[in-house]
XYZ file of C-alpha atoms in Angstrom:
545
model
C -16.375 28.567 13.537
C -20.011 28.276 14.021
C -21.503 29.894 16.990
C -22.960 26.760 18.947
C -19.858 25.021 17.894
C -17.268 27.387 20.052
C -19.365 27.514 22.746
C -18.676 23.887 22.899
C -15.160 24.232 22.692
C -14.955 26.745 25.071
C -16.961 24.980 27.777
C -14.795 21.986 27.481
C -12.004 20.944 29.805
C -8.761 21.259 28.773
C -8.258 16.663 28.618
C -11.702 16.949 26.731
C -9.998 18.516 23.981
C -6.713 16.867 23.771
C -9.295 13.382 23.870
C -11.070 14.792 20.365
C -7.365 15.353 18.839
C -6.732 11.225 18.908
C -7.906 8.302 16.378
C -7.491 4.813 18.941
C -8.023 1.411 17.975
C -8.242 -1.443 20.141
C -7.991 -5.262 20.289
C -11.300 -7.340 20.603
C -14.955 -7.716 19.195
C -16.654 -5.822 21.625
C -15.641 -2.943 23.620
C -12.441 -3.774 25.788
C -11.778 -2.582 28.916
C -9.292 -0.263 27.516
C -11.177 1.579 24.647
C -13.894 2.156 27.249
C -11.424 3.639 29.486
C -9.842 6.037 26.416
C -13.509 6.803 26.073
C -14.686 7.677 29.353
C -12.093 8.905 31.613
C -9.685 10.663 28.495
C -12.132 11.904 26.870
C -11.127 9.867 23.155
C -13.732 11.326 20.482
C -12.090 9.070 17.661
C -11.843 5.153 17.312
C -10.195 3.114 14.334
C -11.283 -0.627 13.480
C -9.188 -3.188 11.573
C -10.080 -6.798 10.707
C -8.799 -8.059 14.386
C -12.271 -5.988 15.426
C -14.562 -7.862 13.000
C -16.530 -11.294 12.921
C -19.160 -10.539 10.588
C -21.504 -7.643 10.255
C -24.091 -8.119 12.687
C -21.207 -7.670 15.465
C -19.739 -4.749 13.651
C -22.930 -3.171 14.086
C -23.310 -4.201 17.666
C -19.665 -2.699 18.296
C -20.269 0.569 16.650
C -23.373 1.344 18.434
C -21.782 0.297 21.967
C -18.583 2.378 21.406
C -21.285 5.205 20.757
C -23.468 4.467 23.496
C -20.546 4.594 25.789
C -19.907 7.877 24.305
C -22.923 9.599 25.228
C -23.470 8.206 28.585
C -19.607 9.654 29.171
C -21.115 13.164 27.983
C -19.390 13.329 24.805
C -20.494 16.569 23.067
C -20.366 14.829 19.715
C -20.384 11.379 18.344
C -17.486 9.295 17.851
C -15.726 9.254 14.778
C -15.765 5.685 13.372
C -13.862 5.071 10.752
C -11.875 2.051 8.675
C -9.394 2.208 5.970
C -11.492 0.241 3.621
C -9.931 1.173 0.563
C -11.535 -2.035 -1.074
C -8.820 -4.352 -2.779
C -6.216 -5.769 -0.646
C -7.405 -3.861 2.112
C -10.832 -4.598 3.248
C -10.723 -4.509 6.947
C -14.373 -5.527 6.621
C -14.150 -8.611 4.270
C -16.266 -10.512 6.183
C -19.870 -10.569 5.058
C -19.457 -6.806 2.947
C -18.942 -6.801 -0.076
C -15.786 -6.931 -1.618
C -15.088 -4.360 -4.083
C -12.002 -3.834 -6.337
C -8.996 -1.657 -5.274
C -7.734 1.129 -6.755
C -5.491 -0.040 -9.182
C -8.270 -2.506 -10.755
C -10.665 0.230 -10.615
C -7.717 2.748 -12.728
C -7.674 -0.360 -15.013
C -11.627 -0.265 -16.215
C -10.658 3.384 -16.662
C -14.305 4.497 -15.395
C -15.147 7.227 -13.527
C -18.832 6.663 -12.753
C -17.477 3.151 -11.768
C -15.327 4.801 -9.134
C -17.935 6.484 -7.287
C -20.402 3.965 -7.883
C -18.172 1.750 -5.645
C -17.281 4.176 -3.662
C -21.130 4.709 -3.044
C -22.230 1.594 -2.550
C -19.121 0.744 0.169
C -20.340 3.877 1.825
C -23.455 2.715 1.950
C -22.163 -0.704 3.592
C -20.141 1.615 5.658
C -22.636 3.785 7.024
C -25.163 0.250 8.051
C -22.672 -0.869 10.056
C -22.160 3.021 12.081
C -18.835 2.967 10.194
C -18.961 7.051 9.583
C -15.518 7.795 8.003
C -13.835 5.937 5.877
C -9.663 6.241 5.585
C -10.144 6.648 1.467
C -9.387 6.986 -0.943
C -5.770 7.192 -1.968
C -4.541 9.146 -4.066
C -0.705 8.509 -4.199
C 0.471 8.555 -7.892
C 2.454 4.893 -8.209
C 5.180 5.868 -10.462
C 8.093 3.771 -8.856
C 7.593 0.314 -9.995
C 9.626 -0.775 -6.466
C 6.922 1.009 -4.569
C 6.471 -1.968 -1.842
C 3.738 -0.346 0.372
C 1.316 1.783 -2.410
C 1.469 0.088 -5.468
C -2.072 -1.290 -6.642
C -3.420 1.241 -3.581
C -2.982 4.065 -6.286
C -5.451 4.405 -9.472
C -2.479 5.185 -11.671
C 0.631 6.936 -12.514
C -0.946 9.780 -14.823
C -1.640 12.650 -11.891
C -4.781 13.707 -13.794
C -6.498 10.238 -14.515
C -5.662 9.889 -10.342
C -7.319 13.311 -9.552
C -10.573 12.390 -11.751
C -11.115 8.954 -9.771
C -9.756 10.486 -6.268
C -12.821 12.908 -6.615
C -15.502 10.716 -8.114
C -14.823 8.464 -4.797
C -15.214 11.395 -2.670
C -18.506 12.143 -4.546
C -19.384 8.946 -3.990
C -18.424 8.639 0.031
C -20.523 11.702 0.331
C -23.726 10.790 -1.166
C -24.070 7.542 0.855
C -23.448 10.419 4.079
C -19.540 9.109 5.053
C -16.935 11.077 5.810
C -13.623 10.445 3.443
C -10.104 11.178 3.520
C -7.412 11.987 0.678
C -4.550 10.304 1.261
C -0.948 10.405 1.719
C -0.559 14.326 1.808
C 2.190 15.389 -0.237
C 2.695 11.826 -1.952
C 3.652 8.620 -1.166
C 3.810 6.876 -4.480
C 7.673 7.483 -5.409
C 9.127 5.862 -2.558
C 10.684 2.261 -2.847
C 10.993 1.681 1.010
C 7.573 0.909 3.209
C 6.620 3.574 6.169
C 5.763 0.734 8.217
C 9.304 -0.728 8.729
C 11.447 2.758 8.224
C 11.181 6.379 6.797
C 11.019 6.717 2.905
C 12.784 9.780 1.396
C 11.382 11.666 -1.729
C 13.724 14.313 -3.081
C 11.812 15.588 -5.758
C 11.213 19.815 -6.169
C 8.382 21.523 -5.521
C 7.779 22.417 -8.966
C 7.996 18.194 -9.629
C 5.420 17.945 -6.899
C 3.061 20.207 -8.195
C 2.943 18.842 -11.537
C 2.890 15.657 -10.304
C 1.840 14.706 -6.300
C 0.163 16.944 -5.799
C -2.479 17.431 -8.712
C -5.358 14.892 -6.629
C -4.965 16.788 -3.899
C -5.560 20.171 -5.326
C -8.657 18.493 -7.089
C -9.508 16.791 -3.845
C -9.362 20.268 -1.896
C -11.643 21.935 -4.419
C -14.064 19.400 -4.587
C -14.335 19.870 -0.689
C -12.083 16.864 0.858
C -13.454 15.858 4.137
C -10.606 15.519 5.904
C -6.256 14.999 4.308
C -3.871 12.200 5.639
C -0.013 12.609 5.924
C 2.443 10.883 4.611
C 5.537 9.692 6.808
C 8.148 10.510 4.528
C 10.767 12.811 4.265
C 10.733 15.460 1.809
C 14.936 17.386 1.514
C 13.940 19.613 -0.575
C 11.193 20.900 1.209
C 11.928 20.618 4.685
C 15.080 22.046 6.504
C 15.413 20.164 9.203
C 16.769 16.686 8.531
C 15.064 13.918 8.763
C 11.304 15.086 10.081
C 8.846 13.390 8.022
C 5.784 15.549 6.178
C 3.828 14.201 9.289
C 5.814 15.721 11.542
C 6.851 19.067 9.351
C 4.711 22.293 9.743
C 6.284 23.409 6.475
C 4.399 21.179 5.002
C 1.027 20.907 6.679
C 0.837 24.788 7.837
C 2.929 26.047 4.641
C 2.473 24.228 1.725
C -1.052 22.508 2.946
C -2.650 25.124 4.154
C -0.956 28.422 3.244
C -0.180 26.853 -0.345
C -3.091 24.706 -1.602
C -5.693 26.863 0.765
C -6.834 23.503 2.431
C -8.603 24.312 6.157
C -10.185 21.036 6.801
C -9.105 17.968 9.215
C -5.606 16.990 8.945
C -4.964 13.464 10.515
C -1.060 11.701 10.628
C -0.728 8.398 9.639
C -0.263 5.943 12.585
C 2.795 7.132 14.996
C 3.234 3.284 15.630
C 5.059 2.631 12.086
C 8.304 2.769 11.996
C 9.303 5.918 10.369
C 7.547 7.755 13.569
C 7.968 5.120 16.636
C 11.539 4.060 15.790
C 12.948 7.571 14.813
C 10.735 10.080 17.356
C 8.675 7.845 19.485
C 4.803 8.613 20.329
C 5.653 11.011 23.141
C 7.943 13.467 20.934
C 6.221 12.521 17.782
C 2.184 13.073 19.579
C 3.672 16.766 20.452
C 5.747 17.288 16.819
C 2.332 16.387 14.977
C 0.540 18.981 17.072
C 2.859 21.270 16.609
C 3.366 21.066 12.697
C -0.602 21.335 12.588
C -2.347 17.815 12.231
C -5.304 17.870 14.340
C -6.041 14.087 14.923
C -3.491 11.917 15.915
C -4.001 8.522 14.618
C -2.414 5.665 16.998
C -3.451 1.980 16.469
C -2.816 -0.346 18.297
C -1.042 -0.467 21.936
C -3.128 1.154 24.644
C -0.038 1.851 26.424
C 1.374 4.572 23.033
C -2.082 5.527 23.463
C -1.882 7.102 26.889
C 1.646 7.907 26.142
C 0.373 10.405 23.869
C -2.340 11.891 25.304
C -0.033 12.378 28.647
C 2.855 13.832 26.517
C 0.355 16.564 24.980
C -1.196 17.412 28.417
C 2.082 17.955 29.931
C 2.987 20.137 26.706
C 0.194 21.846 27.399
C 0.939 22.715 30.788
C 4.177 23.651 30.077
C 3.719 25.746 27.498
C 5.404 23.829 24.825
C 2.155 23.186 22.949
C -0.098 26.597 22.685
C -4.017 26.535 23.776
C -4.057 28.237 20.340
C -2.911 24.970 18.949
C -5.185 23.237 20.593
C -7.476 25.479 19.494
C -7.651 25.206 16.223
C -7.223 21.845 15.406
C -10.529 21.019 18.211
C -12.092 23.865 16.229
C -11.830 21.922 12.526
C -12.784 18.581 14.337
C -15.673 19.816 15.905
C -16.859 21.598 13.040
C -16.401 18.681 10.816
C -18.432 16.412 13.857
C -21.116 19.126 13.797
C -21.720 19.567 10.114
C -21.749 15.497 9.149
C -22.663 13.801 12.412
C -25.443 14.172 15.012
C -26.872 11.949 17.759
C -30.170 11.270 16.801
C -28.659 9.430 13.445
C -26.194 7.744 15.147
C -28.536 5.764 17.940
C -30.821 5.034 15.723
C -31.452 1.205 15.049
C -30.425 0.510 11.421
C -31.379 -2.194 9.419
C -28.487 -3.930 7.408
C -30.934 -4.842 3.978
C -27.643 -2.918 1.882
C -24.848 -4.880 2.951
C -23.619 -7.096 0.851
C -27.114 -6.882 -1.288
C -27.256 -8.378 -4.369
C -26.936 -4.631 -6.266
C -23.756 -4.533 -4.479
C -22.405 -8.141 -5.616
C -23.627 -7.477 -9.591
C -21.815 -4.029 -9.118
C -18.492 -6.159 -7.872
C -18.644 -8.567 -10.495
C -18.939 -6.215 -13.106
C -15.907 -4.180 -11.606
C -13.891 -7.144 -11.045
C -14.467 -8.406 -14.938
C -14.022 -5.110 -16.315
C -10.516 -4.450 -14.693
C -8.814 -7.804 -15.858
C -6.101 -6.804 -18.116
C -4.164 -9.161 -20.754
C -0.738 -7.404 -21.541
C 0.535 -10.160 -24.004
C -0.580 -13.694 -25.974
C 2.324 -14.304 -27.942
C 1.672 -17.992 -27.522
C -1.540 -18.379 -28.269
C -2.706 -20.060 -25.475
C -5.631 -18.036 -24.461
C -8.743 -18.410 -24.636
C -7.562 -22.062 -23.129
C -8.287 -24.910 -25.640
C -7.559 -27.970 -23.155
C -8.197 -31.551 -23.868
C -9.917 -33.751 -20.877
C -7.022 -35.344 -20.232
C -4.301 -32.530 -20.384
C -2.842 -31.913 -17.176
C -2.828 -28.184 -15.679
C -0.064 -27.293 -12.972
C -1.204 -23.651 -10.885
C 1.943 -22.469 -9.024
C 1.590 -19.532 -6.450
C 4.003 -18.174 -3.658
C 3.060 -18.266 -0.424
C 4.603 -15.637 2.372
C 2.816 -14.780 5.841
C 2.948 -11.077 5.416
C 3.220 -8.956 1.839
C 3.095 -5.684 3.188
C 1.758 -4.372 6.440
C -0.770 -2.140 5.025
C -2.620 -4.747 3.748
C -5.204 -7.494 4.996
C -3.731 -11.042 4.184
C -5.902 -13.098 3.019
C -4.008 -16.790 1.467
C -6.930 -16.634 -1.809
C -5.047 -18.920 -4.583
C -7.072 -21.711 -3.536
C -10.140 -19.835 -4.844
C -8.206 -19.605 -8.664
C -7.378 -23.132 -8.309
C -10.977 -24.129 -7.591
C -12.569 -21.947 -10.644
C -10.097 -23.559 -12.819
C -10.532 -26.879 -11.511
C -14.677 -25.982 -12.549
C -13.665 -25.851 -15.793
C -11.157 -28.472 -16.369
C -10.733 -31.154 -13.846
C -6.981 -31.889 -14.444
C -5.321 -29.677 -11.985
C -3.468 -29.277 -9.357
C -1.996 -26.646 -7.651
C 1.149 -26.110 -5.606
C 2.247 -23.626 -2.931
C 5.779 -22.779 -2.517
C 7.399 -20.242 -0.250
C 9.822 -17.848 -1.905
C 13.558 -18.099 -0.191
C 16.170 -15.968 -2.056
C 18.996 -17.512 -2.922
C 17.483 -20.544 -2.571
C 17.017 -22.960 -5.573
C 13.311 -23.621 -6.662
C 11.781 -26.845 -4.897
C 12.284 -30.120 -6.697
C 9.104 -31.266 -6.650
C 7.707 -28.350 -8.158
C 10.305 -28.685 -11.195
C 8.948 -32.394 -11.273
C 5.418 -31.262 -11.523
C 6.131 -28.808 -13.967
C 8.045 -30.974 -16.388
C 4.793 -33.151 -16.119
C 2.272 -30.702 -17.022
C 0.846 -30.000 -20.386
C 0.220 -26.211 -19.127
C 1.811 -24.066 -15.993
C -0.384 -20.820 -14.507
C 2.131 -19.473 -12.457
C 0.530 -15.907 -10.163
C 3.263 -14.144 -8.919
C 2.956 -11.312 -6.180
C 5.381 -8.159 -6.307
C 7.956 -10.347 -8.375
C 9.831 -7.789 -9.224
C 11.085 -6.719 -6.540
C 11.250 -10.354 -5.151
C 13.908 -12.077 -6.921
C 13.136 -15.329 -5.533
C 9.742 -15.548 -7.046
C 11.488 -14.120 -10.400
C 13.585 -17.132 -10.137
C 11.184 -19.472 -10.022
C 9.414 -18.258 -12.856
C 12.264 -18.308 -15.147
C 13.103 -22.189 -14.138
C 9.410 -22.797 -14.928
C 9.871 -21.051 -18.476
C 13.286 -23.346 -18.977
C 10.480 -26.692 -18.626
C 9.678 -25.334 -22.232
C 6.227 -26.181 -21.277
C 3.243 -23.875 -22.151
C 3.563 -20.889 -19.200
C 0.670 -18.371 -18.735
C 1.726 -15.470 -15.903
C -0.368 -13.816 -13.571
C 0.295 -10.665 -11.454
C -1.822 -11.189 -8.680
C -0.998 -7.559 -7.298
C 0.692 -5.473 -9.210
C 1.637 -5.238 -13.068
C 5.333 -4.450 -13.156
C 5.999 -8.278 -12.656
C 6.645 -8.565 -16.032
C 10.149 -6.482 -15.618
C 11.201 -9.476 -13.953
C 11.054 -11.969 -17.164
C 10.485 -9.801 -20.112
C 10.564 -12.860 -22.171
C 7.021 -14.252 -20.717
C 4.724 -14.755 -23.507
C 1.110 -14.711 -22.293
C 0.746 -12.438 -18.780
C -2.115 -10.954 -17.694
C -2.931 -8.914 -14.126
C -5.027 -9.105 -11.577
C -4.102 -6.467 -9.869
C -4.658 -8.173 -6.193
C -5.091 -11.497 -5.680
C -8.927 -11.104 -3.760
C -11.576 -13.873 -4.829
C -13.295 -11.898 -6.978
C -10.246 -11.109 -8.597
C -9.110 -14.530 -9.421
C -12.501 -15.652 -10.200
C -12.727 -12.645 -12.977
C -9.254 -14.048 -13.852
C -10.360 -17.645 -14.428
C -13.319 -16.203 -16.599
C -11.081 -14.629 -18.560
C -8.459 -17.987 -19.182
C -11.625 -19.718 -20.500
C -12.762 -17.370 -23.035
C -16.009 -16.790 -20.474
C -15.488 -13.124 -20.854
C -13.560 -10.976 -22.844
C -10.751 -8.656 -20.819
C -11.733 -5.129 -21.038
C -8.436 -3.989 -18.929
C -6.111 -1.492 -19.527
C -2.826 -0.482 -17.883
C -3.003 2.002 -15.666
C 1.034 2.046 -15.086
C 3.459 1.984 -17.451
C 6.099 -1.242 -17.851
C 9.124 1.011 -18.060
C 10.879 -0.781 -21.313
C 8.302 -2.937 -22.329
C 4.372 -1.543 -22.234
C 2.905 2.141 -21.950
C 0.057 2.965 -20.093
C -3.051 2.528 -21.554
C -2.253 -1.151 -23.281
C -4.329 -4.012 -23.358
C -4.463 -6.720 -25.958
């Protein structure tokens, strides 16, 4: 540890350096009466933002620079740590008035490199404007379980080396626009078929299986110099003796196979203790002082100020009793210092910015190409693209509708946007919104409509793993009218209704997305996509028409 840096830590208080071990968000567009609290009187050295703390840009910059100026009145050694998980895609916590740059899976599909970290760059950049100084990014989960409901078009691919090449060309890029990123979830979390959020996944793979496969980014990530690691919530059997503890939760696999293993001695921060797998199995109390103990050295928890002081409380009174060592404490205020010290100082972070990059027209032309070079067609049996439509023929869009896809996500209801860009081009549509019910028999009127149309674009969302949405596809295909598929999120729809003859993907269902999509349907531009996931049975990766 650097000189100045432990005579920091020493001078601190013991509640000063349990505050720099937690990541807090709060509720509200400017600072609430409860984050200034965490900040001043416990000491909190870390704050995370979501969408529920943005209006536009002008106010994100506001925030950031209150939050800070809070800090330093309250005598914080070090700035804050401000960071996002804008992973760009389906979740932009920033979407409004940034720039809105492809996700992972889109970006695997253009199969550039200097396209990753050109976006990854230029969000920095946007990042960095708005005193946004870490960034939860990028992932680098490998998706190989097609009923992955939580990673899916989060990960660049399944092939572990194409996901190591873009997970480091994004941290390249984070750290020439001077923001701190994070490799994430530590030892994998893209074999797992149930979501973190609502219970704890189980992966039951070897070690040997995990080093050939999970955890190749990470290795890459850790010699490329990874700013900082995220855990995974999900139990590994095979790995971890005791039954049940998640990797977040498991020094075996932070201190041992982490650390001791892979040689990694940067930041370690969990996943959010408020998802299920933690709050409904060990609770913040137990799982604040397990996290500690197995050797993560921020605690991440979201949302409820109430978990919040829950957790700082159960580590002081660990403390006290013995239960948690200073050395602990030590060490993980030690690597969060040093990373504060080495990437942030005051001076940079007071100082008025202007906001000239965000959402700059270099930053829309870079979006637009990204978007139009990720568009993949998988199959045209039909014919029926580029679309050859007559002014009169009528054009049916169908789309599902649900409140909530996954909780990791931002949800954001964009299908309108497709229907518009079609509508640009040819008049004759009209689009309808269903809501997917299993078990329940597609809508009438929808069945009417479709009988009606001279072409159906049907987007589907995760349909294969939603039989209700697979359902209505097929009764659309039984109309025997001309059907063109979309995946608006990710590619393995397709397993659903093999017998689809003109599908293409998306890969999220974003504006930019859909309006690359609609270019695409009309012959505007050409799609330059390729799989970056296989279609067990049908497609391998790498295809494209």
């Amino acid at each position: 540890m650097h000189p100045v840096t432990a005579k920091l830590a020493a001078d601190m208080s013991i509640d000063e350096q349990i505050g720099q071990l937690f990541v807090v968000g709060f509720h509200g567009t400017t600072p609430s009466p409860d984050i200034v609290d965490l900040i001043k009187n416990h000491h909190v050295g870390n704050i995370i933002l979501f969408s529920r703390n943005v209006q536009d840009t002008a106010q994100v910059r506001a925030l950031t620079y209150e939050l800070q100026r809070i800090a330093h009145e309250a005598g914080h050694r070090y700035p804050l740590l401000i960071t996002v998980d804008q992973e760009n895609g389906m979740v932009q916590r920033l979407g409004k008035g940034s720039t809105a740059f492809p996700g992972n899976m889109a970006l695997g599909a253009t199969g550039s490199i200097q396209l990753v970290q050109d976006v990854a760059y230029a969000c920095g950049q946007e990042l960095k404007a708005l005193g946004i100084n870490m960034n939860l990014a990028p992932v680098v989960d490998i998706n190989n379980n097609p009923a992955n409901p939580v990673i899916g078009n989060r990960s660049f691919s399944e092939v572990p080396q194409d996901v190591a090449r873009m997970g480091v060309a994004a941290l390249e890029g984070y750290a020439r626009a001077g923001v701190i990123s994070c490799l994430k979830h530590f030892p994998g979390h893209g074999d797992t078929a149930v979501d973190s959020h609502l219970s704890l996944p189980v992966i039951a793979h070897s070690l040997e299986r995990l080093e050939q496969v999970e955890l190749v980014p990470f290795k890459a990530g850790i010699a490329a110099g990874a700013d900082s690691i995220m855990t995974a919530h999900v139990y590994f059997p095979t790995l971890i003796e005791e039954e049940g503890i998640p990797a977040t939760l498991s020094s075996t696999i932070i201190r041992g196979l982490l650390r001791q293993r892979l040689g990694y001695q940067g930041v370690v921060i969990s996943d959010c203790l408020e998802m299920n797998a933690i709050s409904k199995t060990f609770g913040f109390t137990r799982g604040s002082v397990m996290a500690l103990q197995a050797g993560i050295d921020l605690v991440l928890i979201s949302h409820v100020y109430e978990h919040q002081l829950e957790g700082l409380n159960a580590i002081r009174e660990a403390v006290a009793k013995g239960v948690i060592s200073e050395e602990i404490i030590q060490e993980a205020l030690e690597r969060v210092l040093e990373l504060k010290a080495r990437r942030l100082s005051w001076e940079d972070t007071l100082a008025r910015q202007t906001n000239t990059i965000v959402n700059s027209p270099e930053h829309q032309e870079l979006s637009t190409q990204a978007y139009e070079r990720s568009t993949t067609v998988i199959k045209d049996e039909a014919g029926l693209l580029p679309l050859r439509l007559q002014p009169e023929q009528r054009v049916l869009l169908v789309y599902p509708q649900k409140d909530i896809w996954t909780k990791a996500t931002d949800q954001y209801h964009q299908f309108e946007v497709l229907a518009h860009a079609i509508r640009e081009r040819h008049p004759q549509v009209t689009a309808h919104a269903y809501k997917p019910v299993e078990n329940e028999a597609t809508p009438t009127e929808l069945l009417q409509a479709a009988n009606e149309a001279d072409l159906i674009i049907a987007v589907t969302v995760n349909a294969n793993i939603d039989r209700a949405q697979a359902q209505v596809l097929k009764d659309l295909q039984r109309t025997g009218r001309p059907l063109i598929g979309i995946a608006g999120y990710n590619p393995y729809d397709l397993l659903a209704f093999p017998e689809l003859t003109t599908y293409l993907v998306t890969y999220e269902y974003t504006a930019p997305a859909l309006t690359a999509a609609a270019r695409v349907l009309f012959g505007e531009i050409s799609a330059q996509g390729h799989l970056p996931v296989s279609l067990p049975g049908l497609y391998e990766h790498g295809h494209h028409l």
